[in-house]
Amino acid sequence: MNAKAKWKKGLIGVAAAALLGSSLAGGGSYAYADTASAATTSAVAVQSELYDDILQQEAEWISGLAFESGAIPTYEAPISNYDGKYKVVPYFTNMALLGLLERPEHAATVRRYADWYFSRLNRNASADVPAGSIFDYIVETDRAMETATGDFDSTDSYASTFLNVLRKYAAVTGDTAYLRSHEADIRLIGQAMLSTQQADGLTWAKPAYRVKYLMDNAEVYKGLVDAQWIALSVFGDEAAAAEYGRKADEVKAGIENELWSVDRQAYAYAKMEDGSLLFPDWNSFYADATAQLFPIWTGLIAPDSERAMRLYQTFNEHHPGWPQLDKADAFPWALLAYTAAIMGDRTRVDAFLQSVKTTYVDRDHPWPWYVMESGVTMLAAAKMKAAPPEERMWTVSNLQNGDVLASMPYTVEGTAQGVEQVELKWTNGLTGQSRTFIGQPDGGGTWRISIEGLPNGGYTVEMTAKDRFANVVASINVSVDIRVGGGPVIGKAVVESDRAMLRRGETTTLRVTAYGTDGKTPVDLTGAEIVYRVDRPDLASLDAEGNLTLLGLADGVDRLSVDAFVTLGPNVMLAQPAIVNVSREPGSLADDVLDRMAAWIAGRQLESGAIASDAGGAAIVPSVSNVGARGLLLRHETVPNAARYIDWYTSHWNWGDRYGLYGTMYESRLDPASGQWISTGGYDSASVNLASFITLLRANFEKTGQFKLPQSNLDLMTGGVGIMRSQDTDGLMWKLPDEKTKRLRDNALTLQGMTDSVWLFRNRFEAEGPAGYFDSFKEALRAGMQSKLWNEEAGWYYAALNDRQETTAPDWTDKRSAAEQLAPIYTGAVPASGDIAARLYAAFNRSFPNWASASAVESGDAAVAYTAALMGDMDRASAWLSQLLNAVKGGTLPGSWTVEDAGYAMLAAEVVRQAPSRVAVTIDSPKDGAKPAGRSLPAKGTAAGAEHVRVEWRERFGPTMGDVTAKVGPNGKWHVQLHGLKRGSSYELTVAAVDQWGYVIPSTRNSVSFSVR
């Protein structure tokens, strides 16, 4: 290992190795070098060419967007989002011009825009429009006629970023006279920036939107710093400069004291008007994670500070693909690259610049490229162009391809420069298991890593050197054998299963039996490490003790294969697999319904993830499909289907819709001629549309622990631009903002969604502030239902109430109208154990006494069955479920059947499945742990209330010996003779009651173990 191979790579090569994990290998020991020497001069030149190319092209592109007036639009061409017109958003343009000023020859473009900006300032203040603010503008396709929108995204950030532009313009051009000529306007803009500042030092986004955003306030801080510079260096006003400095300190203190969380080591990305804080979910790209970088690029915290490094590293850990534009957002997000440039992370900046050059710059700037992305990309390129190259060197001195290690521990070592960490990942060729060893170079540039605890075998070793930003400097793969002597040798090992067959939900215990090299002599596995593997981990779970549980079923899967890696001393081997058969027999009546309805709903899921709501697959009604998706969560194998639906929903929802509501989803119809789905542009009920999806989100979170949306999305969906937009002063919800009817079922479903929203704020986000806030509106809705819709004397709810206070009574002769009276029960608006629920349910059964036993299943009955199950009426619920099964098996489901019906049927079945039985099964003989003699034994016990019991007996780690159904006598006792027993073997006897439809009642299952002498 004394020979040394060395590579010299230019800076472009560094980026490739870092981001693609390039493998660098050769004989002997290994070395990698990257310096600013003559050998890398050409690479630096290539890099500089990339920067210059971007700076030149984007400067010309931004300048070319300018109108005659000086205004610069957001996009190059009119777009549909702006009604086929241009739109000027000053914030976006301000950010773009900060980049354009990196090319001083374009300063005239900046000055013309500033003229336009000053000329359109709002000079007269009103409650929602501060003096010194500026509106967004719509510009006609003639690029001349402008119309103010009368609104802005913010007042604080528009003002602050324009002050940034003015300072940079003066600093770059030396044209301070221009700023002095607009001194009064500049002071007015500074006032607008601070017009929403509150006692805590933070600013609201705008007077009419009282949220204090981290992003905005970081920008305000930067704006104040630049305002201070202008006041002192341009106006010569020391008092004004001192005041701006004091305000900057206030904002900085407000961010630190109000938004920074020591426990979370992150900033709240918003502070609401009620004082509640929205803390980030790092998995949520915008605004949670991206906001964390704003204090860095705005200069609020130093880039070389521990906090900046931690925030930047955490962002990259959660969103590693952003340099390649691989992230959960359509926009390039050049601000990330600019932050990276400020941090000094050349690798990621260069990768981003190359990505946007290929994707946008060299392709004539297609959507979603817009003016801010262009300018901020220029900032990143200019920052990197000015930064000196870094020297990097890394060697490995004593591990090469083909080495054989005969002893452990073994120390791998080498030298490094410009390397923060070395990682050695050892992957066993047999087991596929990996273990990573990590080390850091010492002060002298030497690194050493001790390798220990690995069993014998062949390994692929991935040796990786990383810089301080966790970028891969170089990665070398070698193959190495470990052959350490000693310890017992296993010649053969076999996995055995306690059960030969599993039904859904059943568990078997696994064990491994091992033999020596002769294949006969048992090997003691005490102290051995055994790692089991199942071939279908999507359908079964395995714990560390070797307990295998069948969770789900899949078409074509009738068996599971389970093998194991056995490590004893320094040796490891693969044990022969056990084959466990999979039974598709439903565990109960309820299980049969759950299986069939899950398949029915999944069969209506489109390739996109959407779920068609009707039997014919020709309509998508989101509030209906949301209930169907809740049903999918009740079967393990269809949980991924529900996740696909949620992903589809959140990638197609309205943000906002024609009513200005956020998070709604329009209904769609399938056009048979074109085969395309056409949006109707509407929905039946705004609040139900939102609330039913929130209920699905809670169910999904409780089932999977997954909630991908940021807290801000839930806030918007629940609040004044969501559900609460429909809420009247009496607490009730209008059907639509422009349709003034308050319907019982709508309000019950909305109350359920609001309850689930409050639950998510408390349990998902641990945000008591918004939870308490929305809880008050939820309780107002509950109170409104009781005060406005409940008729205490009659014992029912009014079906509807209009804006003239006219009520509509329920029609108890119409089944669907009567079923709507049960909505408060199955949504939890009233407790199922309470008096109101009892009165409503009794009234329904008086009107339709045979609903559960009618031969024809009807759409709408499923919600009634769900209500029956919640009320504890398992007889009616089970009877209806059996009728549903008959309809499914006989192909007589009604054509009006929907995925909502199927979802409620599944919810009913799940309650029935988990309900305790009135039947109790005992096994009196044999006793648990007994050791009787004989090849045939009597088994007996009791099952009072059941007509039959199912009796199974099987050999432990052997076959099933018997499976019979026995009649229960009038005295409540059962008796079965157990045949086929063998001396010296152990057995398990399981007995369960059977219902009137021939299904096992799971809650009655009882088991004993015994062995035969």
PDB file of C-alpha atoms in Angstrom, residues 101 222 538 546 559 735 752 777 813 821 958:
ATOM      1  CA  LEU A 101     -26.940  46.539 -10.473  1.00  0.00           C
ATOM      2  CA  LYS A 222     -32.051  45.068   5.933  1.00  0.00           C
ATOM      3  CA  ASP A 538     -45.446  -3.789   2.566  1.00  0.00           C
ATOM      4  CA  GLY A 546     -39.025 -12.432  15.368  1.00  0.00           C
ATOM      5  CA  ARG A 559     -47.456 -16.854   0.868  1.00  0.00           C
ATOM      6  CA  LYS A 735     -73.920  26.822   1.981  1.00  0.00           C
ATOM      7  CA  GLN A 752     -66.365  17.778  12.501  1.00  0.00           C
ATOM      8  CA  PHE A 777     -65.364  29.571  16.464  1.00  0.00           C
ATOM      9  CA  THR A 813     -91.369  10.059   5.268  1.00  0.00           C
ATOM     10  CA  GLN A 821     -81.001  14.047  11.024  1.00  0.00           C
ATOM     11  CA  GLY A 958     -45.831 -27.557  12.711  1.00  0.00           C
TER      12      GLY A 958
END
